[in-house]
XYZ file of N, CA and C in Angstrom:
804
model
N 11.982 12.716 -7.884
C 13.151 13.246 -8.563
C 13.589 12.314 -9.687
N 13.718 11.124 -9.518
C 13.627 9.940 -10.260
C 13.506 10.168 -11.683
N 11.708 10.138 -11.390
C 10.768 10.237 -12.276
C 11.182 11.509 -13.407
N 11.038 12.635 -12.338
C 11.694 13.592 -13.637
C 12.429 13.845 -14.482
N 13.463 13.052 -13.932
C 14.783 12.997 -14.704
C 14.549 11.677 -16.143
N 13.383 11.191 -15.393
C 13.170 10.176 -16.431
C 12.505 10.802 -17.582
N 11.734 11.596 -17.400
C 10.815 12.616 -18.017
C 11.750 13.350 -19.470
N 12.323 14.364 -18.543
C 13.681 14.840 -19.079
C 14.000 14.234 -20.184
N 15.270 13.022 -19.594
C 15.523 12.166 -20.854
C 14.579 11.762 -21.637
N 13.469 10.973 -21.719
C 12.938 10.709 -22.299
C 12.465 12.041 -23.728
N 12.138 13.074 -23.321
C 12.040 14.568 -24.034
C 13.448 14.399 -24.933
N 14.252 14.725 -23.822
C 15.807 14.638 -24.965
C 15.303 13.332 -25.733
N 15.154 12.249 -25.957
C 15.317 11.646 -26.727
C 14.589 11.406 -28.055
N 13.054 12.014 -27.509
C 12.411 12.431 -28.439
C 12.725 13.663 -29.697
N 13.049 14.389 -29.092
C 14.053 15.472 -30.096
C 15.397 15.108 -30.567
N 15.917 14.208 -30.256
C 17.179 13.885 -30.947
C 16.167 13.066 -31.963
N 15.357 11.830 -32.079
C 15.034 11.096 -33.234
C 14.113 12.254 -34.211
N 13.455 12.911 -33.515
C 12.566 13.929 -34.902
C 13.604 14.692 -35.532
N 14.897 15.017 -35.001
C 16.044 15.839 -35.632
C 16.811 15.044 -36.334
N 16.925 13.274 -36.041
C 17.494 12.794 -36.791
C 16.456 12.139 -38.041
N 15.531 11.914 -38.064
C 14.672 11.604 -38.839
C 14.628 12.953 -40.076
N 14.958 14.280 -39.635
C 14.790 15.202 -40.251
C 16.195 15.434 -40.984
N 17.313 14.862 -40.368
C 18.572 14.801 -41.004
C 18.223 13.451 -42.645
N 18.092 12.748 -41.762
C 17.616 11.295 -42.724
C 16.484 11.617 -43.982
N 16.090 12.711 -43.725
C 15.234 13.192 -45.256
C 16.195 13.747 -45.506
N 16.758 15.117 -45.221
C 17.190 15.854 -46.098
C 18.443 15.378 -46.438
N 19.077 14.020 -46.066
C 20.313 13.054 -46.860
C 19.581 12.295 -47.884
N 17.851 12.011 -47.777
C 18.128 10.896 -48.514
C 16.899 12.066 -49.607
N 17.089 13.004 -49.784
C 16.248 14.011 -50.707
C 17.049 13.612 -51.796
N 16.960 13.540 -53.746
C 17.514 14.110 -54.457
C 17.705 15.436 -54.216
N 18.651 15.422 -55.002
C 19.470 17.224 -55.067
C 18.111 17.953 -56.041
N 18.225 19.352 -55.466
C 17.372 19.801 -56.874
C 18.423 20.489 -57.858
N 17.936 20.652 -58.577
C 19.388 20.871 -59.926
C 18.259 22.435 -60.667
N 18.957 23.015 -61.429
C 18.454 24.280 -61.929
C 17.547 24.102 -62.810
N 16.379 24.777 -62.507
C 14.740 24.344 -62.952
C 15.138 23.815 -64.454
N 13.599 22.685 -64.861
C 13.680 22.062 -65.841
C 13.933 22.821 -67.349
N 14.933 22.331 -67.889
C 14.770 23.145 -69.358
C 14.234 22.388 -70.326
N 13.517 22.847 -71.449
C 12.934 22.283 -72.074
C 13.553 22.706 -73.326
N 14.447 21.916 -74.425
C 14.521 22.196 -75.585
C 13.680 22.738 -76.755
N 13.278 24.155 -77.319
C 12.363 23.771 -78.331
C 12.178 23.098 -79.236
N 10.936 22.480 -79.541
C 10.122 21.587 -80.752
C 9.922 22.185 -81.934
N 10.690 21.888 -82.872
C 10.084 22.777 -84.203
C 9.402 22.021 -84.835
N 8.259 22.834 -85.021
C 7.061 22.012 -85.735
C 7.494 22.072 -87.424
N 7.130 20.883 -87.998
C 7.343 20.466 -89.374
C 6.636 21.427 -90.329
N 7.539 22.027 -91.642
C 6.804 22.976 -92.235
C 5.928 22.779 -93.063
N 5.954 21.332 -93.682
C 5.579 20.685 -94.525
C 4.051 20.084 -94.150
N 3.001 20.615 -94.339
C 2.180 20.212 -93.986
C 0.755 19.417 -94.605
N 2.209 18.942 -95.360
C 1.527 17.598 -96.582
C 1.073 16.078 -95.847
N 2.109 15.821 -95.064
C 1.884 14.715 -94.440
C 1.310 14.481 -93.068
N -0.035 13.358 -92.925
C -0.427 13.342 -91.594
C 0.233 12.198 -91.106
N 0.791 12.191 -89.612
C 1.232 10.788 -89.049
C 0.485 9.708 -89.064
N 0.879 8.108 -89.115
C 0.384 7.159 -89.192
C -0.581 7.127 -88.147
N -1.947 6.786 -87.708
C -2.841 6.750 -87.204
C -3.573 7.955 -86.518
N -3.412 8.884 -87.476
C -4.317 10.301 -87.508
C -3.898 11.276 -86.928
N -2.695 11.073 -85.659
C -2.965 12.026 -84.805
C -2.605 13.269 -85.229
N -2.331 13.982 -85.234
C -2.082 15.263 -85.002
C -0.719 15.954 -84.623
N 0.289 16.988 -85.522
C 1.406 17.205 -85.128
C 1.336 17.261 -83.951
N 0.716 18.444 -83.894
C 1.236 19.128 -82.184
C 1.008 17.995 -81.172
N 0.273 17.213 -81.020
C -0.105 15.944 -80.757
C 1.024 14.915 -80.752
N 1.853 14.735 -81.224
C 2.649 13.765 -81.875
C 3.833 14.723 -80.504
N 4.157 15.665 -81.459
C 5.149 16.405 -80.284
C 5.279 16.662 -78.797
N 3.832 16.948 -78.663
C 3.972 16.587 -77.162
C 3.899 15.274 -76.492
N 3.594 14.180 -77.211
C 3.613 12.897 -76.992
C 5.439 12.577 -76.285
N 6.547 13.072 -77.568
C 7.508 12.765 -77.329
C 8.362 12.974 -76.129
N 7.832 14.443 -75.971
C 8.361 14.947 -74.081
C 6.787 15.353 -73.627
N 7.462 14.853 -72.635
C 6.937 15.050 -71.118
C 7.020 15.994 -70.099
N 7.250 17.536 -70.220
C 7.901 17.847 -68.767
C 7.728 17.670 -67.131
N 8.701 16.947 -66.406
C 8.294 17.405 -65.009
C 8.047 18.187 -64.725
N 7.725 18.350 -63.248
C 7.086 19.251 -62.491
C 7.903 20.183 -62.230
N 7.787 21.521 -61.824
C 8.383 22.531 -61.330
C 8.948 22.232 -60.080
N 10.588 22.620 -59.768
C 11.276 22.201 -58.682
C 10.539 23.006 -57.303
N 10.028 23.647 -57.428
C 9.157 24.557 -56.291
C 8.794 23.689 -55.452
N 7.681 22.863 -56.459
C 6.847 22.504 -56.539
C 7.050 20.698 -55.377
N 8.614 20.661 -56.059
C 9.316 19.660 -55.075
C 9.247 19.534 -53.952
N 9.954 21.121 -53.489
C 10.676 21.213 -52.454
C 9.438 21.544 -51.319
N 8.545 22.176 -51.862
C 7.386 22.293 -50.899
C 6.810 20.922 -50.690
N 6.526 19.863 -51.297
C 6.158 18.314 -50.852
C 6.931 18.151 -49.866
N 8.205 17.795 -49.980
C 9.209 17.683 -49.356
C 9.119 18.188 -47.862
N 9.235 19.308 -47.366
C 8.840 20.375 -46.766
C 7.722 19.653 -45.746
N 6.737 19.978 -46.449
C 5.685 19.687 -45.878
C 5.707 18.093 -45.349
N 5.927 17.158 -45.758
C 6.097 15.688 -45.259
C 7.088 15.781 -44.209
N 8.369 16.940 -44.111
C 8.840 16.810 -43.018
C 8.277 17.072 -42.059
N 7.255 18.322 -42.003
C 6.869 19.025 -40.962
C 5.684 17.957 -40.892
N 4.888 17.206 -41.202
C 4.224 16.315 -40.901
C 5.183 15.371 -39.911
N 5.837 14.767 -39.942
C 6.246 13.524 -39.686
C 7.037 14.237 -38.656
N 7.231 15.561 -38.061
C 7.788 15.743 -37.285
C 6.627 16.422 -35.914
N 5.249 16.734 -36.417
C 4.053 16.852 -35.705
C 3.900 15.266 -34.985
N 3.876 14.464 -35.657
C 3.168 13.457 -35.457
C 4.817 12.463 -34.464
N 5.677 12.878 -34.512
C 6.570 12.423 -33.527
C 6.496 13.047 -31.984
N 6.391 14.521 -32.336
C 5.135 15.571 -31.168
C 4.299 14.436 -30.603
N 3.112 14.542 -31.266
C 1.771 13.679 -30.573
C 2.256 12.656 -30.084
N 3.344 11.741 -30.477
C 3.423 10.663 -29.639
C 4.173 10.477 -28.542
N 5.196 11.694 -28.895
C 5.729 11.848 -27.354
C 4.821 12.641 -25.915
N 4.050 13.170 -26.337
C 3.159 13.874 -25.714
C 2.380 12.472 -25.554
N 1.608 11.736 -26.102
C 1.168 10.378 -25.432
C 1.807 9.326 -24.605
N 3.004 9.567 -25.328
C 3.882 8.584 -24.042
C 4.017 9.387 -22.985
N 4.231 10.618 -22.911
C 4.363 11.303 -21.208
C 3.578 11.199 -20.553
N 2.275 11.327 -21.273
C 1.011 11.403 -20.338
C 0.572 10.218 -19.831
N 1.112 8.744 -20.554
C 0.989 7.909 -20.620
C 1.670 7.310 -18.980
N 2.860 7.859 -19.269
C 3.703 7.504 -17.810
C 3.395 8.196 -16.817
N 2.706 9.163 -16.862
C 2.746 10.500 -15.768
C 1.502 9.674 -15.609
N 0.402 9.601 -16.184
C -1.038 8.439 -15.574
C 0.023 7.206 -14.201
N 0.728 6.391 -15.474
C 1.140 5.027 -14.438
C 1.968 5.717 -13.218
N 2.810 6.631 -13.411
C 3.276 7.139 -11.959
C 2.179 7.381 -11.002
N 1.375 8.044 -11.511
C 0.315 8.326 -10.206
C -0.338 6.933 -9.566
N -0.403 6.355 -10.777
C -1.087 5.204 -10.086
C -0.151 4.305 -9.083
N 0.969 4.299 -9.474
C 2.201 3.917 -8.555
C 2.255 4.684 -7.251
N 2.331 5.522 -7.332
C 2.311 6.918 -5.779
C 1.012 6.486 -5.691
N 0.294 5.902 -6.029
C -0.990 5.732 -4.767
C -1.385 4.559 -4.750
N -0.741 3.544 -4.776
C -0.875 2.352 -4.720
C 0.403 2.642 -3.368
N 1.223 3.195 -3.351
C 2.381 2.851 -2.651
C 2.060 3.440 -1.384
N 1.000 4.666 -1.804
C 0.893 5.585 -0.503
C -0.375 4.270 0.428
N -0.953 3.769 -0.337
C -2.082 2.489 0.133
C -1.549 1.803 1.018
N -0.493 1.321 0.685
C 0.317 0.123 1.185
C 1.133 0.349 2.263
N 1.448 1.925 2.344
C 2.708 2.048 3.686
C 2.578 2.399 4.515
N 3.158 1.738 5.757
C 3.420 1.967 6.903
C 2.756 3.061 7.723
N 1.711 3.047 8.592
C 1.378 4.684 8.993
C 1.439 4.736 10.694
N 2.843 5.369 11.584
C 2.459 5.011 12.765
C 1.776 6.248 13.056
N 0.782 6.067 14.008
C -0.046 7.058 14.784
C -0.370 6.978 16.329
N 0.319 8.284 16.928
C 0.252 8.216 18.496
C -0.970 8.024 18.915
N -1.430 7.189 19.502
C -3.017 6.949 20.096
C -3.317 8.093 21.384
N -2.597 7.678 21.964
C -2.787 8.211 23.801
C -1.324 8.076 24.336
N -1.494 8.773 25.685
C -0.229 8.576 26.415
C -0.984 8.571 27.579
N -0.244 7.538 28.679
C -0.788 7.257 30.027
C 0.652 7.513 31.224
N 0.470 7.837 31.976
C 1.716 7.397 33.523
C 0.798 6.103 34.557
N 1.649 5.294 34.369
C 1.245 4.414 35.599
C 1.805 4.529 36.514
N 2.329 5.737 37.258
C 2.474 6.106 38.553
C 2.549 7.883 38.317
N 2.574 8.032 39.805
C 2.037 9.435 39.761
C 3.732 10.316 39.626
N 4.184 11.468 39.585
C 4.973 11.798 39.268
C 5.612 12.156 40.990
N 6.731 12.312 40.776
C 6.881 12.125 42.623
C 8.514 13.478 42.456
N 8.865 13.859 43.791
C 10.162 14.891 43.440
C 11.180 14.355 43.349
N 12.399 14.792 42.899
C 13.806 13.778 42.779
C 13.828 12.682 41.769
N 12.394 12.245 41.365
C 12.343 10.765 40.311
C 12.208 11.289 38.945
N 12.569 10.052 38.704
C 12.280 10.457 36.884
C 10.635 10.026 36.855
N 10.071 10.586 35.642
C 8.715 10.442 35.463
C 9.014 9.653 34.195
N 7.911 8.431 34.376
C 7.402 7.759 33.105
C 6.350 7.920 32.062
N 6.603 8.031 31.141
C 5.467 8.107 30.330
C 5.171 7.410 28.574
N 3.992 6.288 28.679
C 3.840 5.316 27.815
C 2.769 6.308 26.585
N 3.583 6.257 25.836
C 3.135 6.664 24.438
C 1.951 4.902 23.684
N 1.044 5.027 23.181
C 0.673 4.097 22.860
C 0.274 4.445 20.927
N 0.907 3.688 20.552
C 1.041 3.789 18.996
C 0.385 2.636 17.909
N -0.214 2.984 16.859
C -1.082 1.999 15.944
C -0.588 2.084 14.420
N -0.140 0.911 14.105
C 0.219 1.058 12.329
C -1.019 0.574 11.588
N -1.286 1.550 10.917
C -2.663 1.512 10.285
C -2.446 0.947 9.100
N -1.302 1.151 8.621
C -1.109 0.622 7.201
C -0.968 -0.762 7.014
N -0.213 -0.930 5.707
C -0.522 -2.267 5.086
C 1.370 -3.222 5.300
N 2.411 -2.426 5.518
C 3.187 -2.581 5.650
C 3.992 -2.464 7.182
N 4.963 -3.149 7.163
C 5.683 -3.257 8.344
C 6.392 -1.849 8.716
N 6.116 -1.244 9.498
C 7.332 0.315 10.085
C 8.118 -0.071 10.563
N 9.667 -0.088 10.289
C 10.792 -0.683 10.198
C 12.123 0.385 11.046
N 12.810 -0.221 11.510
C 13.809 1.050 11.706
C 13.379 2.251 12.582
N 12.910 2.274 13.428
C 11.602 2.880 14.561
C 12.793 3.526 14.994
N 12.845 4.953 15.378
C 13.748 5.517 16.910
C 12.760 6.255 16.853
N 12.352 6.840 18.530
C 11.424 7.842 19.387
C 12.609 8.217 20.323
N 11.617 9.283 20.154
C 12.347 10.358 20.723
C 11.641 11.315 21.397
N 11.726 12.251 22.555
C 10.975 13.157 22.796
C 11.722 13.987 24.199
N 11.146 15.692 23.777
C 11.789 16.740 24.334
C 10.675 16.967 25.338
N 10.567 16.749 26.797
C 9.558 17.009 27.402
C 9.930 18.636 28.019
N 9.879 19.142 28.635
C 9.457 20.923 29.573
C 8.161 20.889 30.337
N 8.511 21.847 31.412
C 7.398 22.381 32.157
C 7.506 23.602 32.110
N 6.189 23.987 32.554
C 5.944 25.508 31.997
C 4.745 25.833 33.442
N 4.593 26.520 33.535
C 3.891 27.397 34.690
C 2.056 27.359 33.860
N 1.263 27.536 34.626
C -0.260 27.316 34.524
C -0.330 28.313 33.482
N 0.147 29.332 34.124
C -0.235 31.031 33.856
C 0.224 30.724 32.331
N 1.692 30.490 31.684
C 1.852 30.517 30.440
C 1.738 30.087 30.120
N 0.760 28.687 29.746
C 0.815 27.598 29.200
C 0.299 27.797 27.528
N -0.117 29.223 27.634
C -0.648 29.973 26.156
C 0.213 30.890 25.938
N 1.549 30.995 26.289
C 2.567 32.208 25.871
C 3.275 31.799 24.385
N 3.656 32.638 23.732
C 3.898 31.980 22.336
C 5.561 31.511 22.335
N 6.239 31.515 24.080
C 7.363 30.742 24.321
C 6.993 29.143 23.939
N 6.214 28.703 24.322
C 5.537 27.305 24.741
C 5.062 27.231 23.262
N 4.533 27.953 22.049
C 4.152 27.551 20.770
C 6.128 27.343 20.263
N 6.265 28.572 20.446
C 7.750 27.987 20.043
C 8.269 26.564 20.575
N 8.510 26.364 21.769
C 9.398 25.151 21.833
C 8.319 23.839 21.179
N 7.010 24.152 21.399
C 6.375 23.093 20.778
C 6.915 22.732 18.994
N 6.715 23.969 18.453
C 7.441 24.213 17.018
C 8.772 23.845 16.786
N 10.005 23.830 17.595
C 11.027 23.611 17.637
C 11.283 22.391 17.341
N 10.651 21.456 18.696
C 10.121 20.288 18.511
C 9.899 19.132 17.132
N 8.635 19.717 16.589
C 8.656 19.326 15.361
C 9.278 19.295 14.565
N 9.839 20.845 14.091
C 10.942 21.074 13.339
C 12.289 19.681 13.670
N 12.335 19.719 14.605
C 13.876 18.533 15.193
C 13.336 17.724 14.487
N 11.930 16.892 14.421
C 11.941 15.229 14.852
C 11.185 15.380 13.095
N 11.042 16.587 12.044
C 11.065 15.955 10.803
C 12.908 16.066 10.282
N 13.735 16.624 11.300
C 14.885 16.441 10.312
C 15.638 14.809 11.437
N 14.953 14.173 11.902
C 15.194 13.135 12.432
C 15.530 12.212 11.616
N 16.871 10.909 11.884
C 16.424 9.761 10.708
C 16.319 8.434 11.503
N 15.828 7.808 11.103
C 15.147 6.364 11.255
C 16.574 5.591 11.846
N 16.360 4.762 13.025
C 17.968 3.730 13.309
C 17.865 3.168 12.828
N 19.242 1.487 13.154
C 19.129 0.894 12.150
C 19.098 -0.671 13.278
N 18.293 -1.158 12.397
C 17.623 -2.537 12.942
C 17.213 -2.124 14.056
N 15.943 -1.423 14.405
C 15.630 -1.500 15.677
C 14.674 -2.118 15.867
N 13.727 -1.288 15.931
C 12.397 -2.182 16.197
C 11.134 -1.899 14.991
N 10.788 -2.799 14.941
C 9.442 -3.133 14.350
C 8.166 -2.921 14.544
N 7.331 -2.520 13.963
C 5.756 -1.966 14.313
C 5.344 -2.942 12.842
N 4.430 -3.822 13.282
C 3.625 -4.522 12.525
C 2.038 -4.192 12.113
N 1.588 -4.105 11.269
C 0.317 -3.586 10.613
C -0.666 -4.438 11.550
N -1.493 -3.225 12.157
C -2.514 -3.994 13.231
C -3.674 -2.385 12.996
N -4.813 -2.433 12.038
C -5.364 -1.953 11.641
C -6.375 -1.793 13.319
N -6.556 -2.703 13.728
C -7.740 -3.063 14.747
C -7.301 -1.573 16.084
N -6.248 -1.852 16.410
C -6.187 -0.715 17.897
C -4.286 -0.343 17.619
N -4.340 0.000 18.815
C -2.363 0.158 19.368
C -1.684 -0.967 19.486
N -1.033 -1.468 18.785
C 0.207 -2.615 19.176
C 1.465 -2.505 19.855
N 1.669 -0.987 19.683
C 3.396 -1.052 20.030
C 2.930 0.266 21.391
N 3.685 -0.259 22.217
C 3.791 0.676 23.684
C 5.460 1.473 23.583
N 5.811 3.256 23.683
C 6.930 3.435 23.654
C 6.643 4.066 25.142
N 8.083 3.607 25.909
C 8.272 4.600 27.649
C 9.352 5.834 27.062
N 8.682 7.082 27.737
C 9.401 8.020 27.320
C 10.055 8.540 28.594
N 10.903 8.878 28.702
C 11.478 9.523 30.322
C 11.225 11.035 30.289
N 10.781 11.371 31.477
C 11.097 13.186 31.955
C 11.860 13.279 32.649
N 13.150 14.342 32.548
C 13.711 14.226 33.605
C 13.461 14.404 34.762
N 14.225 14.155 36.265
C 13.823 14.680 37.476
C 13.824 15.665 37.917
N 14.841 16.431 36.772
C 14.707 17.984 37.309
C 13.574 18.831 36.485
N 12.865 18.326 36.161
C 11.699 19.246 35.731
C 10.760 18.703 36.602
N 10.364 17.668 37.741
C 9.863 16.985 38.852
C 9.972 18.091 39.963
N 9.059 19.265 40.268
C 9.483 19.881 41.354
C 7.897 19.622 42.119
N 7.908 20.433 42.957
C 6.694 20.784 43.846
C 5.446 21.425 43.281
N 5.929 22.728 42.222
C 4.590 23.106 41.403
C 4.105 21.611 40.131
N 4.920 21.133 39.989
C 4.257 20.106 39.128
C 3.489 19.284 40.031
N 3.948 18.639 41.423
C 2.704 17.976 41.783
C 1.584 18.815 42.670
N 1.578 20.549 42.826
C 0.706 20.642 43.213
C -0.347 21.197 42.250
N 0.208 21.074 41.241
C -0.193 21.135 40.000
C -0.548 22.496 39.107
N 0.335 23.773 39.550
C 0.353 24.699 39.295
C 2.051 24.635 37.849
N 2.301 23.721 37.317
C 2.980 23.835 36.468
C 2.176 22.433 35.516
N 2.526 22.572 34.480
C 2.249 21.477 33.312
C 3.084 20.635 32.996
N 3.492 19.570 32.312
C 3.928 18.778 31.402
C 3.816 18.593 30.133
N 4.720 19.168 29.643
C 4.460 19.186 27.729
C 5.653 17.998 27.307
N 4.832 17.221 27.095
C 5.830 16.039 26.192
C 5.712 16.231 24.680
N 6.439 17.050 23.925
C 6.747 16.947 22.254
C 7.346 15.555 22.002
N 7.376 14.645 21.175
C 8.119 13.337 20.518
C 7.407 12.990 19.518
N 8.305 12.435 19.194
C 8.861 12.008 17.565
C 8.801 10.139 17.297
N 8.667 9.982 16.131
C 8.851 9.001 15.578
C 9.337 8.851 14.166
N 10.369 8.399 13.627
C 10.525 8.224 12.530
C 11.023 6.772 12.317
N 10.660 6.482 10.762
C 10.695 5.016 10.751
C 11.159 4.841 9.544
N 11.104 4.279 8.358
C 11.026 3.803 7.138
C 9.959 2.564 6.765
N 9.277 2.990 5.390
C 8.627 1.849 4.836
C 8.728 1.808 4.029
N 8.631 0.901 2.920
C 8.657 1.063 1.493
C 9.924 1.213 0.892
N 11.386 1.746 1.853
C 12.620 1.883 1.446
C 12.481 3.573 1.033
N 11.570 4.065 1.891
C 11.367 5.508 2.180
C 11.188 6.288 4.046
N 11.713 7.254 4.428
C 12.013 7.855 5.344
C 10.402 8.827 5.752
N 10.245 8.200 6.924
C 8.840 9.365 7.335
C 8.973 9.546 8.547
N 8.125 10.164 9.370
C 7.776 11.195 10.676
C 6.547 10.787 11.286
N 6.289 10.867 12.103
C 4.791 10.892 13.251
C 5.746 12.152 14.611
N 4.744 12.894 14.307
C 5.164 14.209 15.403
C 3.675 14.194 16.217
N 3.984 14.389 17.703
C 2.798 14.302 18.413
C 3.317 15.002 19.587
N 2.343 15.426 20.641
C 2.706 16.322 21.682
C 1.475 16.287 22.820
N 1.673 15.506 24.069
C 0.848 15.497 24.786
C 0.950 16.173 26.294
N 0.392 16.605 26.912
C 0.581 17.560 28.362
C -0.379 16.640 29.370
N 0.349 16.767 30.431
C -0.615 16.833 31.960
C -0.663 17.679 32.518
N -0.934 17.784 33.514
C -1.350 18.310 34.584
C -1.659 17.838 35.882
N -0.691 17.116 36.939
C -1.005 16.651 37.846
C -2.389 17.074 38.739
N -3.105 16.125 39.237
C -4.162 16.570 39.936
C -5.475 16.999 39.110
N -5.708 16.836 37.841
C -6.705 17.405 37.183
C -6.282 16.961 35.958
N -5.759 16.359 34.994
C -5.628 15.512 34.348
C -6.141 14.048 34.579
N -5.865 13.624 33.367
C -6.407 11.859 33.705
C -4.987 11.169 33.642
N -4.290 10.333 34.167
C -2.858 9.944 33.940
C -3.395 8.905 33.176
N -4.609 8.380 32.504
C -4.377 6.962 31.677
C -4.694 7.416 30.589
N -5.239 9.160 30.338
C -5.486 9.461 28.942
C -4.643 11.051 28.984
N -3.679 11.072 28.785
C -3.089 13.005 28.474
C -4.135 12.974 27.772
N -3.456 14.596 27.608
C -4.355 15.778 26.801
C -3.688 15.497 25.436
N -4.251 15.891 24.524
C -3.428 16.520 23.259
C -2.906 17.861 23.245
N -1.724 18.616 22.487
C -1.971 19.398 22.521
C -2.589 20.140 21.700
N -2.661 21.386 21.149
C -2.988 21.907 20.205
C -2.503 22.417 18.408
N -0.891 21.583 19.101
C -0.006 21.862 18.162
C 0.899 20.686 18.231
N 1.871 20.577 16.776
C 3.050 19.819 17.354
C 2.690 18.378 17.156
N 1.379 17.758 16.212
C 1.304 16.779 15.972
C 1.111 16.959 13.988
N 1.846 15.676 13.783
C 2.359 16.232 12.722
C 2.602 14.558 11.622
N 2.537 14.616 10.580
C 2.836 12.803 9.819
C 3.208 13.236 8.395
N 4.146 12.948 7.950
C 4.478 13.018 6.562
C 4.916 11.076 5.982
C-alpha cells in the first residue's frame, strides 16, 4: 500500500513539472505581434548610375532589409519543442517507475528470503487419552527461515466427531471455520520466540482437549479427534499465520505421529 501511494505521488509529480515546464515556455515565449510588414522599396528611376562595387540595384535593395520569418512559422517551432520536451519528461518518468517497481520486487523477495517461516511438523500424545481428563497434545514446530518468529500465540479448536462422519461436510466446515479464525488471529505481545533452526523442530507447543470431548467412543475408538490450531507470529515488523489440523484416532492411530488432515493447513 506504501509503495503505491508512492507510485501515485511520484506520477502527480511528474505532471505537475511537465505542466510547469510548459507554463515556463509559454511565459518565457516572445509575444507574436501581427505578421511581418514590409515597407515598399522603390527602385531608382534613373538608371544612369551603377553602385560602387558593381552590384546591382535590386541587389543593393535587398541587401538593405532582411525579412524574418513568417510568425506561423514561429509558433509551430515553438509548439513542437514543447511537445518534445514534454514526451521526453514521459520517457523518464516511465523509467523511473519501472525503475522502482524492478527495486521493489527485489525488496519483496529479498524480504520474503529472510522471514520467519513457522511450520507444524507432527503432533504426538505422550499418554493415552483417558475419561474425565484433559487430553494432551504436543504440536512440534520448525522455523525454516532466516529470521527470528517473534510474538508467537497458538491456539487451537479441537472436536470429536463420530467414525461414520468423519467425511460429512459438517467436519469440512468446522475445519474451515477454524482457519478462517486463526488468519483473523493477531500475534501477542512479548511472548515467545522461535529461533531459525533450518535442520529439524525446535519449538514444542502443548495444546489441551477438553475433558468433555474425552468420552468412551473416543477410547474405544469409534469417535475421532480433530485438532484445528493456529499460529501467528510477526517477522520482519509484519503479521503472518501457520494453520494446521491434525486427527487421531485412539487404538489405530500412532500417538507419536497424528494424521494430517486433509484440510485446514494453511501459511501466509
Amino acid at each position: 500500500m506504501v509503495f503505491v501511494l508512492y507510485l501515485a505521488g511520484l506520477a502527480v509529480l511528474i505532471v505537475v513539472l511537465a505542466l510547469g515546464l510548459e507554463f515556463v515556455q509559454r511565459r518565457g515565449a516572445p509575444a507574436v505581434s501581427s505578421p511581418w510588414r514590409q515597407e515598399p522599396v522603390v527602385a531608382p528611376t534613373t538608371p544612369a548610375l551603377t553602385p560602387t562595387g558593381g552590384a546591382s540595384p535590386s541587389l543593393a535593395s535587398g541587401a538593405a532589409f532582411s525579412a524574418p520569418p513568417p510568425a506561423p512559422i514561429l509558433a509551430r517551432t515553438g509548439a513542437v519543442r514543447e511537445i518534445v520536451l514534454i514526451v521526453a519528461v514521459a520517457l523518464l518518468a516511465l523509467i523511473a517507475l519501472g525503475s522502482d517497481w524492478v527495486f521493489y520486487r527485489q525488496l519483496d523477495e529479498m524480504r520474503a528470503a529472510r522471514r520467519a517461516w513457522l511450520a507444524p511438523q507432527s503432533a504426538r500424545s505422550d499418554k493415552a487419552p483417558a475419561v474425565g481428563r484433559t487430553f494432551e497434545v504436543s504440536v512440534l514446530t520448525q522455523n525454516s527461515g532466516a529470521e527470528p518468529a517473534v510474538d508467537i500465540f497458538a491456539d487451537a479448536a479441537p472436536f470429536a466427531v463420530a467414525l461414520s462422519d468423519a467425511g460429512s461436510p459438517s467436519v469440512d466446515r468446522s475445519i474451515r471455520d477454524a482457519l478462517n479464525h486463526c488468519l483473523a488471529t493477531k500475534p501477542g505481545d512479548r511472548t515467545r520466540v522461535v529461533y531459525p533452526n533450518p535442520a529439524g523442530a525446535n519449538d514444542r507447543t502443548t495444546l489441551s482437549v477438553k475433558r468433555e470431548l474425552i468420552d468412551w467412543d473416543v477410547l474405544y475408538g469409534t469417535k475421532i479427534l480433530v485438532v484445528p490450531g493456529c499460529y501467528a507470529y510477526r517477522t520482519g515488523g509484519q503479521t503472518h499465520h501457520s494453520a494446521f489440523c491434525f486427527f487421531y484416532q485412539h487404538g489405530f492411530s500412532n500417538s507419536n505421529d497424528w494424521a494430517i488432515c486433509q484440510g485446514g493447513n494453511y501459511a501466509d
